[in-house]
Coordinates of C-alpha atoms in Angstrom, one line a residue:
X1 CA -62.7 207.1 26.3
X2 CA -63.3 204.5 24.0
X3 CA -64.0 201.6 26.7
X4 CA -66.4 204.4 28.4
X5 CA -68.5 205.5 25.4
X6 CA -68.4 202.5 23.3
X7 CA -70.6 204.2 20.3
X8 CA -68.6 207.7 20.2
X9 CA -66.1 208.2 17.8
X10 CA -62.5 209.8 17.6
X11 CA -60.9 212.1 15.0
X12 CA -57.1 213.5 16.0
X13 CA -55.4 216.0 14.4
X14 CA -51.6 216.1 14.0
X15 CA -49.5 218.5 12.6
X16 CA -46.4 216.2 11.4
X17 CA -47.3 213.1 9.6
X18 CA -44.4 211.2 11.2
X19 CA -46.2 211.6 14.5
X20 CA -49.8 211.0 13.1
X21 CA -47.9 207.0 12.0
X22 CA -45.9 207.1 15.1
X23 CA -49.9 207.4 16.9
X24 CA -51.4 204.9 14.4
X25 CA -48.9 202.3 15.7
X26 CA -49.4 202.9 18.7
X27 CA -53.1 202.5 18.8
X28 CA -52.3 199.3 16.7
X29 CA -50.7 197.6 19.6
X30 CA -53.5 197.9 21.6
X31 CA -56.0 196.5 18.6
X32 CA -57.4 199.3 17.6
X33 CA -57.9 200.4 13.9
X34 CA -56.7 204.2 13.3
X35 CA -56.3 204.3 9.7
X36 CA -54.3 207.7 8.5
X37 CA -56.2 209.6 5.9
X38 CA -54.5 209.3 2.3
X39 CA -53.3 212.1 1.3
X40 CA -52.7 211.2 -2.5
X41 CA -55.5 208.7 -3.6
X42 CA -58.8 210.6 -3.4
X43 CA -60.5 206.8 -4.1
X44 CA -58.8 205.7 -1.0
X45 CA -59.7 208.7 0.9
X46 CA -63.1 208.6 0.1
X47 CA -63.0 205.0 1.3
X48 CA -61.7 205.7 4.7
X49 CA -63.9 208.4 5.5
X50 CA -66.8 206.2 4.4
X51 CA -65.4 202.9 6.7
X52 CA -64.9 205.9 9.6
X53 CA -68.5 206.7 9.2
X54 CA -70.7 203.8 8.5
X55 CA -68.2 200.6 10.5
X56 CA -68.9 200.4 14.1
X57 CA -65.3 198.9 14.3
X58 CA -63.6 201.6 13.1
X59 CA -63.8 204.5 15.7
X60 CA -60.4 206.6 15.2
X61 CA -59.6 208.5 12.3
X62 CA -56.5 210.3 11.7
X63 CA -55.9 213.5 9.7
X64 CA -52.9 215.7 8.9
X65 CA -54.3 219.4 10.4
X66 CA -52.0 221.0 7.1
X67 CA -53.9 218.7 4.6
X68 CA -57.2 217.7 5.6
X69 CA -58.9 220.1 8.1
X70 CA -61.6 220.9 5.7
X71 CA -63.8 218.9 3.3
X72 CA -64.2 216.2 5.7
X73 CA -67.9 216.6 7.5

């Protein structure tokens, strides 16, 4: 998808957070960035979901479906 549609963007939702860094790792070995939304640091958070928005290089977001479903748009 992403070597397709080079200006669309991803968000996944996983239920289990070891899974969600499990994912992230994955996508790391093959260079691309999929930072896991921070759960604890709302300054950090904030950050992310700012980067996911505004950087062309960041195109994959992951987000626990428990913790951060909403709020997010």
């Amino acid at each position: 998808v992403l070597a397709e549609r080079p200006d669309d963007k991803i968000i996944v939702f996983g239920q289990w957070a070891r899974l969600l860094q499990n994912v992230s790792g994955a996508l790391a070995d093959y260079g691309i960035d999929a930072p896991l939304l921070s759960d604890d640091d709302m300054t950090a958070r904030s950050q992310q979901l700012d980067d996911f928005r505004q950087r062309c290089d960041c195109r994959v977001l992951l987000l626990s479906s428990q913790s951060q479903s909403s709020g997010v748009n």
